[in-house]
Short mmCIF file of C-alpha atoms in Angstrom, two decimals:
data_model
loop_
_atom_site.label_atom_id
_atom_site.label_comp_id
_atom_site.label_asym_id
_atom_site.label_seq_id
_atom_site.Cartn_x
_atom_site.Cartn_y
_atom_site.Cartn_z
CA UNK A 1 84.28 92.05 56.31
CA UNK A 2 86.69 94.57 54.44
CA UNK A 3 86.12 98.67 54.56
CA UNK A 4 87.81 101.04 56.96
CA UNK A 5 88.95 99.48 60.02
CA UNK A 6 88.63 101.15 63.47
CA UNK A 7 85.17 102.74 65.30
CA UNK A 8 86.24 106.48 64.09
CA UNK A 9 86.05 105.93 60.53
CA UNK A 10 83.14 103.35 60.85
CA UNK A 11 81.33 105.98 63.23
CA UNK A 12 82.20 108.63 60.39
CA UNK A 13 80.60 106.56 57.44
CA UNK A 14 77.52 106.05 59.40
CA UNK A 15 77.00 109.75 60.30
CA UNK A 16 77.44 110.81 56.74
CA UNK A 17 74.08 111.50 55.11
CA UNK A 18 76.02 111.24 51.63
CA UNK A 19 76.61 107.38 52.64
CA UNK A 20 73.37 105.83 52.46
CA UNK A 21 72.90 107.71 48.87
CA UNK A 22 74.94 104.22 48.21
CA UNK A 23 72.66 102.17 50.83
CA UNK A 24 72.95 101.99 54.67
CA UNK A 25 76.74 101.14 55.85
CA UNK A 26 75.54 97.74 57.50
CA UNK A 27 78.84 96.55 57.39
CA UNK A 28 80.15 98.96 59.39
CA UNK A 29 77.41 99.09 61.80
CA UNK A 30 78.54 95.47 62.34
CA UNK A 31 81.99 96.23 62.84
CA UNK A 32 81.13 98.47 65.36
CA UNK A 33 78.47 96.27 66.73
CA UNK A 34 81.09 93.42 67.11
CA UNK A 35 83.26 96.03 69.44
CA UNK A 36 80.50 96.80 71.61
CA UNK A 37 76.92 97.41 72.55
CA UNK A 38 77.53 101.08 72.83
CA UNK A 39 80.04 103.11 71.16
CA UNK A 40 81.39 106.61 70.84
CA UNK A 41 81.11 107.66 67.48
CA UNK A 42 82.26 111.40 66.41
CA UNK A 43 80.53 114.45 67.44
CA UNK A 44 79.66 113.87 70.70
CA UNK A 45 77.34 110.22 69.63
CA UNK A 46 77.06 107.61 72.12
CA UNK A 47 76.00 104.76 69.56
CA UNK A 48 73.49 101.78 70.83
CA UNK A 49 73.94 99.36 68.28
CA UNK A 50 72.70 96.39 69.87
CA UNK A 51 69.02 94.97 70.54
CA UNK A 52 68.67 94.66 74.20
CA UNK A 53 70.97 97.48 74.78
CA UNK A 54 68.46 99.41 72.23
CA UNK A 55 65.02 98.31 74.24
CA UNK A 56 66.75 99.10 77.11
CA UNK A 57 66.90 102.87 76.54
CA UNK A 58 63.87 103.22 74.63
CA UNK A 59 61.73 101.77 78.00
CA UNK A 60 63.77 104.11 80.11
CA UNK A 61 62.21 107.91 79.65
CA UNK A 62 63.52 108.22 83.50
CA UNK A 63 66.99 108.20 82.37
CA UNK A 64 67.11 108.82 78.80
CA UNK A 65 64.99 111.56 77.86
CA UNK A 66 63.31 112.27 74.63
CA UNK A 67 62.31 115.95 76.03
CA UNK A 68 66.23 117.11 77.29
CA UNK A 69 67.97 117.48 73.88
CA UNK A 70 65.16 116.63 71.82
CA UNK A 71 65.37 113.33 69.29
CA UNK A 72 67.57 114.16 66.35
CA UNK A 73 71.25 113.70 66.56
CA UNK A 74 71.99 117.35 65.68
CA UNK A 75 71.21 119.29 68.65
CA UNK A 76 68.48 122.15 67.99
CA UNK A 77 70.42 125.54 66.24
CA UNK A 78 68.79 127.30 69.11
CA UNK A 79 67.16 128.08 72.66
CA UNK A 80 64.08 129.18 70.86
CA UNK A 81 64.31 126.11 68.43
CA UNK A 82 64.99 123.68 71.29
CA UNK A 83 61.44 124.92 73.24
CA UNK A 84 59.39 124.61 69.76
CA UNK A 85 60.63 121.46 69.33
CA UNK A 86 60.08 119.99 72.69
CA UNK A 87 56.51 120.95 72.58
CA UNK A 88 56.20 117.89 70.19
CA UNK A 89 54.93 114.80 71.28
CA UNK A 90 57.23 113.02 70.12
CA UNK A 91 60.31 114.88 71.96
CA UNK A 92 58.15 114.42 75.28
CA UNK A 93 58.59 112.64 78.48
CA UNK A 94 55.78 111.14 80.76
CA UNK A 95 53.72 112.13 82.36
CA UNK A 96 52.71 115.12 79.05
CA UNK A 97 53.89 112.89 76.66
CA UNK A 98 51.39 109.98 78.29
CA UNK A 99 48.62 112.91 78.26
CA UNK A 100 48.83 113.75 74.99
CA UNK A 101 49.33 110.23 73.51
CA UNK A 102 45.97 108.82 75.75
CA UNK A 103 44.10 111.54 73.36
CA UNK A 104 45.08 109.92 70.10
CA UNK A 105 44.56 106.28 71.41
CA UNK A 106 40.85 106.13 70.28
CA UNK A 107 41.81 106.53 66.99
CA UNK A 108 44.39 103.73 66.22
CA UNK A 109 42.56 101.02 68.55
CA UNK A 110 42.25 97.57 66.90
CA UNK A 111 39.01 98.21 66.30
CA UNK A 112 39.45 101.19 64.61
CA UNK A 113 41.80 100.13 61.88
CA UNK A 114 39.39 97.47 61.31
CA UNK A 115 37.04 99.72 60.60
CA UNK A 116 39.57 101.62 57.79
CA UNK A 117 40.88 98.37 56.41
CA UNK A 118 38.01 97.81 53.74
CA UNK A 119 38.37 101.50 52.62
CA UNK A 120 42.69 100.71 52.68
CA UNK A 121 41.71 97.54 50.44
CA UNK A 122 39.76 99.18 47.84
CA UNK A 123 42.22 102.31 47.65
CA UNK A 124 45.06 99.70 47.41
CA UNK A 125 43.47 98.14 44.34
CA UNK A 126 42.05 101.13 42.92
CA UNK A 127 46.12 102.55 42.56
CA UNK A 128 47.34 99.48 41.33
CA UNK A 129 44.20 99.22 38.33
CA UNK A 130 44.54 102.82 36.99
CA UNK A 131 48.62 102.25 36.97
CA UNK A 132 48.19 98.47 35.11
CA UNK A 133 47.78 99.07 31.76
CA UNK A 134 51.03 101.25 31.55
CA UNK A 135 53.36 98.62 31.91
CA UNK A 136 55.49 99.96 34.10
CA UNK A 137 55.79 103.36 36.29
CA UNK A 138 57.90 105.05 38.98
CA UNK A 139 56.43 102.69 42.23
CA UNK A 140 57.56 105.65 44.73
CA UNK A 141 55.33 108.43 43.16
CA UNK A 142 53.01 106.22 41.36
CA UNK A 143 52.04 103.76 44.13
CA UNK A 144 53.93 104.00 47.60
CA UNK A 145 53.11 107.39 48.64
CA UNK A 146 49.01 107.53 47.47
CA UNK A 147 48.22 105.29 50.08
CA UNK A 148 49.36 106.53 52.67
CA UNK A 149 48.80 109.71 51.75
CA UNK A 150 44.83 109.03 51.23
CA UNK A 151 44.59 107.52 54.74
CA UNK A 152 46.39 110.32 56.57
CA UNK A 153 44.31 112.47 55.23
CA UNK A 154 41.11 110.52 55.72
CA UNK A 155 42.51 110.71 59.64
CA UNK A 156 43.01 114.23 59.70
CA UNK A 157 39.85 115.38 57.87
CA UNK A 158 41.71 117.05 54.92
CA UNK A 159 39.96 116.94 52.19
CA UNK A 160 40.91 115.58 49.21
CA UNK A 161 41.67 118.10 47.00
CA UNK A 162 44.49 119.29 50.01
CA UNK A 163 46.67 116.14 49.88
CA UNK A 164 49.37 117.31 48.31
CA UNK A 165 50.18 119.77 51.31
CA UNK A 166 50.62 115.95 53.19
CA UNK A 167 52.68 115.24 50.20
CA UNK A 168 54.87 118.02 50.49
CA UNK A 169 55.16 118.75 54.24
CA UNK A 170 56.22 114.62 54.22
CA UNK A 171 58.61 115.26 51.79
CA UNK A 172 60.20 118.57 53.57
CA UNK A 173 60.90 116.64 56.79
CA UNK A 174 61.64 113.21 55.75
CA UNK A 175 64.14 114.62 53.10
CA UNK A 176 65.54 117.58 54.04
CA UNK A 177 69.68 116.98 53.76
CA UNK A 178 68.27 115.91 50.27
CA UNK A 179 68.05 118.74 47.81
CA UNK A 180 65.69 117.50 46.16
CA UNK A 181 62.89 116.88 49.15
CA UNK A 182 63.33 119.80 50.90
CA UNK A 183 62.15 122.21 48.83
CA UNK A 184 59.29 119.81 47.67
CA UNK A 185 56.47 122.10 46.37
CA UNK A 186 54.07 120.06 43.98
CA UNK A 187 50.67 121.97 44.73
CA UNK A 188 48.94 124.39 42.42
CA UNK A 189 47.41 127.24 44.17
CA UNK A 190 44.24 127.35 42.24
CA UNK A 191 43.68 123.59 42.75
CA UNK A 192 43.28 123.71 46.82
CA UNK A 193 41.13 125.21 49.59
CA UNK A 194 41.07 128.76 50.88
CA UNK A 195 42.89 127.62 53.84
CA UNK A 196 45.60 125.43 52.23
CA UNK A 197 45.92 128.94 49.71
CA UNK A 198 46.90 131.01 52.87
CA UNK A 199 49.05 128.25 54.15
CA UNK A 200 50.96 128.03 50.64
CA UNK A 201 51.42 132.19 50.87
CA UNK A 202 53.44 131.55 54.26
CA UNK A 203 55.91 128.73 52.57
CA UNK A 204 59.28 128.94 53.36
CA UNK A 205 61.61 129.59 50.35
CA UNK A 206 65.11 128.39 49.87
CA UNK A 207 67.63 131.01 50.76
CA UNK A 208 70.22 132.73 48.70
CA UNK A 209 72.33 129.07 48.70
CA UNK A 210 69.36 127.31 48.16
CA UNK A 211 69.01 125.65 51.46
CA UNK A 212 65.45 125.82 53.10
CA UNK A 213 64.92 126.22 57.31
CA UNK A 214 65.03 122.51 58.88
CA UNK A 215 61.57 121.73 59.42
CA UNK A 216 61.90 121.17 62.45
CA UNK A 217 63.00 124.54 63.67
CA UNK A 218 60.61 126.86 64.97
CA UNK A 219 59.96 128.89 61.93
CA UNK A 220 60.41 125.33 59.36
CA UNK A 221 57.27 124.83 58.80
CA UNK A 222 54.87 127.61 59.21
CA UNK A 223 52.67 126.54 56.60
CA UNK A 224 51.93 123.40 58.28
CA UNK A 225 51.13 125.15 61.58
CA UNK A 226 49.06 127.63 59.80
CA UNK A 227 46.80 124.71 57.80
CA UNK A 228 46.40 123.22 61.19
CA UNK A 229 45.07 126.60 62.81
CA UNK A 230 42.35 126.40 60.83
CA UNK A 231 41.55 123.10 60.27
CA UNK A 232 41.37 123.19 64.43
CA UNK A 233 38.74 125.96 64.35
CA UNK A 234 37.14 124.33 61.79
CA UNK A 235 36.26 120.96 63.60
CA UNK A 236 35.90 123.17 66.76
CA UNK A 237 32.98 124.56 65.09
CA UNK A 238 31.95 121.04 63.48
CA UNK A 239 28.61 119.32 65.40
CA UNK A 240 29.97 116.12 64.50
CA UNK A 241 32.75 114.62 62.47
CA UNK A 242 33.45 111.64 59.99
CA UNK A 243 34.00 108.29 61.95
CA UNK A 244 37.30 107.99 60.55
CA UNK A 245 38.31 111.23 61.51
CA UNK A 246 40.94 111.56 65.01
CA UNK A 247 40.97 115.14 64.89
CA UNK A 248 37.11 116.04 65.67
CA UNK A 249 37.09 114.39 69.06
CA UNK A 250 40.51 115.51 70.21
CA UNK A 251 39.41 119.14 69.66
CA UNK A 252 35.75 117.90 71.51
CA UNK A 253 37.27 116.89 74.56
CA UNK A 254 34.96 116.72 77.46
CA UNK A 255 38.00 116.97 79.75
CA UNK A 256 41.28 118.12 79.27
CA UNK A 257 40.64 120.75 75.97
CA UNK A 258 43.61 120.40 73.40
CA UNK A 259 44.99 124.12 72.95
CA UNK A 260 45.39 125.33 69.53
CA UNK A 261 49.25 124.68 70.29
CA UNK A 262 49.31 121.52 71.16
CA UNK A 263 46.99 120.80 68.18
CA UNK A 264 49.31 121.94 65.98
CA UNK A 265 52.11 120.42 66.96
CA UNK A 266 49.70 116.60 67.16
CA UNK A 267 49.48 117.64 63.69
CA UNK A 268 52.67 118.17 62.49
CA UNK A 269 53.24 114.18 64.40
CA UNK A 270 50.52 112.84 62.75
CA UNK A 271 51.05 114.71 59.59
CA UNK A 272 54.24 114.03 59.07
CA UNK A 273 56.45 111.91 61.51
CA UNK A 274 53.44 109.36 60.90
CA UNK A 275 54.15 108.72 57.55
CA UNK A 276 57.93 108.42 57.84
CA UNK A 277 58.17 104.54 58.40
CA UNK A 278 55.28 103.99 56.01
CA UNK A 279 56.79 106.07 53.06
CA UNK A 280 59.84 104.39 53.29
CA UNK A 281 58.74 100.74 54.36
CA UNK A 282 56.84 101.03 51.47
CA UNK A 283 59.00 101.55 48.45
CA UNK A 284 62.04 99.74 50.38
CA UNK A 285 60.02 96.75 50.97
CA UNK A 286 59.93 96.37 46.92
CA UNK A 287 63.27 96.99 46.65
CA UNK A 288 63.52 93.52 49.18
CA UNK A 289 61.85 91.53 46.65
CA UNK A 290 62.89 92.92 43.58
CA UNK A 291 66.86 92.20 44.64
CA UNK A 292 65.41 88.94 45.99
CA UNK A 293 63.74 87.43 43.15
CA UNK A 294 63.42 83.73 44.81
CA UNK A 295 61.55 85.67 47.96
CA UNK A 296 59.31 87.42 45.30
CA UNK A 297 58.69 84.34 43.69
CA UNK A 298 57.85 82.49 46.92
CA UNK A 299 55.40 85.00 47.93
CA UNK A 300 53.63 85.10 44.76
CA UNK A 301 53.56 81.44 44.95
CA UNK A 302 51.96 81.66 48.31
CA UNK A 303 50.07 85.35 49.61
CA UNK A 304 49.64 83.82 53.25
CA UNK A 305 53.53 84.30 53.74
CA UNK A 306 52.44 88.16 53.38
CA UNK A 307 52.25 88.85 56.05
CA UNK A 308 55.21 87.43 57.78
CA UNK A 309 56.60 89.15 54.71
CA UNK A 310 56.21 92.95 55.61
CA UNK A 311 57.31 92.33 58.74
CA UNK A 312 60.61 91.22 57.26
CA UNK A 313 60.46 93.87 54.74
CA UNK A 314 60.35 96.08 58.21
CA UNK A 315 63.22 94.80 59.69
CA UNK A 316 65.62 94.03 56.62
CA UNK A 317 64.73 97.65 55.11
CA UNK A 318 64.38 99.52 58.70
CA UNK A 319 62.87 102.73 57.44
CA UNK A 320 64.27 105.10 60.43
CA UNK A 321 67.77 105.04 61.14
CA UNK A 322 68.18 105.93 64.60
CA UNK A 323 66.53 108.46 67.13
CA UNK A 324 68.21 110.08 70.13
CA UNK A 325 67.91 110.08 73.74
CA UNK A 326 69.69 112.26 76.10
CA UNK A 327 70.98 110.76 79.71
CA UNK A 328 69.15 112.59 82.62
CA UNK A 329 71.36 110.92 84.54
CA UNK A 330 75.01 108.91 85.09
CA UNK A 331 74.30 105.40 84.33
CA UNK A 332 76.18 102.23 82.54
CA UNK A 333 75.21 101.15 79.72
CA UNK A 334 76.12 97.48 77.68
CA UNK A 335 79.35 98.33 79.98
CA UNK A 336 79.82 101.79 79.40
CA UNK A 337 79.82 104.89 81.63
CA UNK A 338 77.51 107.22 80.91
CA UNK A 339 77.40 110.96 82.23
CA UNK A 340 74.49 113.08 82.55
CA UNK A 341 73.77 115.02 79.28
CA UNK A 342 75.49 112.48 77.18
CA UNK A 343 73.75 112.12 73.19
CA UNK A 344 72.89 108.60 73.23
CA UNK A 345 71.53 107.41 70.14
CA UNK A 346 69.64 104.31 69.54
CA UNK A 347 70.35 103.00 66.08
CA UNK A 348 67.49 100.51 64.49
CA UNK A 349 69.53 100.13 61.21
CA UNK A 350 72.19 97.99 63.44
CA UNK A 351 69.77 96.55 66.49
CA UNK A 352 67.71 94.95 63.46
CA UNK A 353 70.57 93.08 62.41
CA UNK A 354 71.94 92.25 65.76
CA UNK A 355 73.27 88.81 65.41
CA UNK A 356 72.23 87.62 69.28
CA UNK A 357 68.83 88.30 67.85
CA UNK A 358 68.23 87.72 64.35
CA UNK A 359 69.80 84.78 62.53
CA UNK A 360 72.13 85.03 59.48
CA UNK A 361 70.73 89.20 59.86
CA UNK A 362 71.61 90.22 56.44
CA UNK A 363 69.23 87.36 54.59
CA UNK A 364 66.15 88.70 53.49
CA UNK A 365 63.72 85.77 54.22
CA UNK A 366 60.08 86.46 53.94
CA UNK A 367 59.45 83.06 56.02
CA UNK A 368 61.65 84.06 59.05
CA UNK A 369 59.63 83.77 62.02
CA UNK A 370 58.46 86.94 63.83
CA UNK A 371 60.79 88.51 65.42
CA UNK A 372 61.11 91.58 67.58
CA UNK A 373 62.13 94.32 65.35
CA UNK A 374 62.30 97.33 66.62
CA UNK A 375 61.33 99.32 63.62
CA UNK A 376 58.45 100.97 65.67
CA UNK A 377 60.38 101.83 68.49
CA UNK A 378 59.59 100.41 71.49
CA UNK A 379 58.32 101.31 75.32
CA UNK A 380 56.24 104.61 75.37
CA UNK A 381 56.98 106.22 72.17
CA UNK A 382 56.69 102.51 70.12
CA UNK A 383 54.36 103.96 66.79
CA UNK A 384 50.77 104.68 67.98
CA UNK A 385 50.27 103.65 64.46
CA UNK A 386 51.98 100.55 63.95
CA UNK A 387 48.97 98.40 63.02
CA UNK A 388 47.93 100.95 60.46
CA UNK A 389 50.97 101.15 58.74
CA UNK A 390 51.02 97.09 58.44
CA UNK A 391 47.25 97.08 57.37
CA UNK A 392 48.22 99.45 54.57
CA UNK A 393 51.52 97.78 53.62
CA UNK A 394 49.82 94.45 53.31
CA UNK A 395 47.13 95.50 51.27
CA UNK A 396 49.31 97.71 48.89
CA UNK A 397 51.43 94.26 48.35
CA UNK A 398 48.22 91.85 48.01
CA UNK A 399 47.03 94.66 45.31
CA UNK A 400 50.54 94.14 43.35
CA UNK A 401 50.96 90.74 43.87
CA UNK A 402 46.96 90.24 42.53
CA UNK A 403 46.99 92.83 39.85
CA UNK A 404 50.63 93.54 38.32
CA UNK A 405 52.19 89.65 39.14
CA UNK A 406 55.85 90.05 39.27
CA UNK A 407 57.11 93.63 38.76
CA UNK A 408 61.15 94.09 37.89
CA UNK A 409 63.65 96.86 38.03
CA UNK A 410 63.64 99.48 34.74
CA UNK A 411 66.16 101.28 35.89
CA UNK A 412 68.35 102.43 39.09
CA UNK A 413 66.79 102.98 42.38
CA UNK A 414 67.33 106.79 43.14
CA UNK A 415 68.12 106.66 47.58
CA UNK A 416 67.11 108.96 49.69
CA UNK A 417 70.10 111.72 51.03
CA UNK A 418 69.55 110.76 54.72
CA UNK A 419 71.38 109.53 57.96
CA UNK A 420 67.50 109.58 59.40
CA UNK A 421 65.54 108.13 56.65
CA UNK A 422 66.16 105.35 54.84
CA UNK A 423 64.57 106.24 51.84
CA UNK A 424 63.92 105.94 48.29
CA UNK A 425 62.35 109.19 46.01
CA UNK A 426 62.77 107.08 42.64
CA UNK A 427 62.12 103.18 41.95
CA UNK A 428 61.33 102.90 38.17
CA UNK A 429 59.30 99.50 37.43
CA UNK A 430 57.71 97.47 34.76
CA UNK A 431 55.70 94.40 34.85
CA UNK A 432 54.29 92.13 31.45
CA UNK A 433 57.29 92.04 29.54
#
């Protein structure tokens, strides 16, 4: 392996968010992975770079916490931003975090993506049909976010003509040390509902340098929170609701009644952070077989490898980066010390590739057998919906397998300006030629 040598100016490359506008640093992840489990990277970042070391902290809440410093590696600006965002779910410990999650359950159950997989299937073909006849398109905008898109909204009981808020609001978070995603604003004001009009009033603009609030900051994304407001009293006022639809019995609760707070801030989870690893699974997962035209080829050759296929797309592309934890308490680690308060941070990009786990890591190999990729996370904050996002993945590919054939690059891929996402806004395509 060539590049810098020594953990500093590894650790520095992976921080950067201008480095994976190139692609993730995987060679220097394994250069630091070959030193050591766990490493101290700049700024403070205790790096878990290995698999078991990895599972180990995300099954721990007890002593590395998702509530303490919240779950990006930049700690909150704030005292007021660190108490918005640990009213999140997803920067929660047990036993609220197991509260809040138990309400949600109902609506990700096998049974219940059963139940949505017909409607994924026909949405899934219906994108691919109207895009067929153009011979090519941009597959991020014109294929990879609909779907998802569609079916978070279907969840959420937005209606249709509101998606683009999803759209945007994705965007905002997902992208926002990219310039061009975080001040994503695609919806026209005369095209939406009198609630997502009043949400669109209270959008944050970019300042005088052109930067716009992190999103998730207390006052990032008060158009979201707003939307939510009164979608809540909306259902609350609802006799019944749409089977698809999570929201209407979380806000009927026999037991337990959901405050408007904590409402808003499922949303924002479900909203948003739910659509991360799909929205970039997606579009990266063609990017896997278009650089891998012998996979492609295989797969088109034979659709039952699909689905051992997305998985592999999951754990080649790993759509999230990393997420933090903060020690509660002094511990060791993969033979490290670690001291109360200490940033540890769990990185998927390198525990995917871990070499104890995965053989020859870096091959993209649709027939590998399942493995345990950790691209969901894993102990109590592993995705709630996990099985969704593969029912929708799988479909989307079976519709472009079945109706395009074998699509190829028109142009450059356009990445995603992220340490956190690993992303792609642009992936130009054409098929028939």
């Amino acid at each position: 392996m060539t590049g810098p040598a020594g953990p500093a100016a590894d650790g520095a490359l992976v921080l950067d968010p201008d480095t994976y506008v190139r692609g993730v640093p995987h060679q220097a992840f394994a250069r630091l992975r070959a030193r050591g489990a766990v490493v101290r990277l700049p700024g403070g970042v205790t790096a878990v770079l290995r698999h078991a070391e990895a599972r180990q902290v995300l099954r721990a809440p007890g002593m590395f916490s998702s509530h303490l410093g919240g779950t990006q590696i930049n700690d909150p600006a704030t005292p007021a931003d660190l108490a918005a965002v640990r009213r999140m779910m997803l920067n929660m410990d047990p036993p609220d975090h197991t509260r809040l999650r138990s309400l949600l359950t109902a609506g990700f159950t096998p049974r219940a993506v059963a139940a949505l997989t017909e409607r994924i299937r026909a949405r899934a073909r219906a994108l691919v049909a109207d895009v067929a006849g153009r011979g090519g398109c941009d597959f991020v905008t014109g294929l990879a976010a609909d779907l998802p898109v569609a079916t978070l909204a279907e969840l959420l009981g937005v209606p249709a003509r509101d998606r683009g808020l999803l759209f945007d609001w994705s965007n905002r978070v997902i992208g926002h040390q990219d310039p061009e995603y975080a001040a994503c604003d695609t919806v026209d004001p005369a095209k939406v509902s009198g609630p997502a009009r009043r949400a669109l009033a209270l959008r944050p603009r970019p300042d005088a340098a052109g930067r716009m609030p992190n999103p998730r900051s207390r006052n990032g994304m008060p158009d979201l929170f707003a939307y939510a407001r009164e979608l809540a009293a909306a259902k609350r006022a609802q006799p019944a609701g749409d089977e698809a639809d999570v929201v209407f019995p979380l806000l009927h609760q026999p037991e337990g009644r959901v405050s408007d707070e904590e409402f808003g801030q499922l949303f924002w989870l479900l909203a948003v952070a739910g659509n991360e690893t799909l929205r970039n699974g997606i579009p990266g997962g063609m990017l896997a077989l278009l650089t891998h035209p012998a996979q492609y080829r295989a797969l088109r050759a034979d659709p039952s490898l699909l689905p051992g296929a997305v998985e592999e797309m999951l754990r080649w592309w790993t759509p999230v980066t990393h997420f933090r934890r903060t020690a509660m308490a002094a511990t060791e680690l993969g033979g490290v010390r670690i001291a109360p308060g200490e940033k540890v941070v769990v990185f998927f990009a390198s525990a995917n590739r871990d070499e104890r786990v995965f053989r020859d890591p870096d091959t993209f190999d649709i027939t590998r057998p399942a493995g345990p990729h950790l691209s969901f996370g894993h102990g109590p904050h592993f995705c709630l919906g996990a099985q969704l996002a593969r029912v929708q993945m799988r479909e989307l590919f079976a519709a472009v397998l079945e109706g395009l054939g074998e699509l190829e690059l028109a142009g450059e891929p356009d990445r995603l300006r992220s340490n956190f996402q690993n992303g792609v806004k642009h992936l130009p395509v054409r098929w028939g030629c």
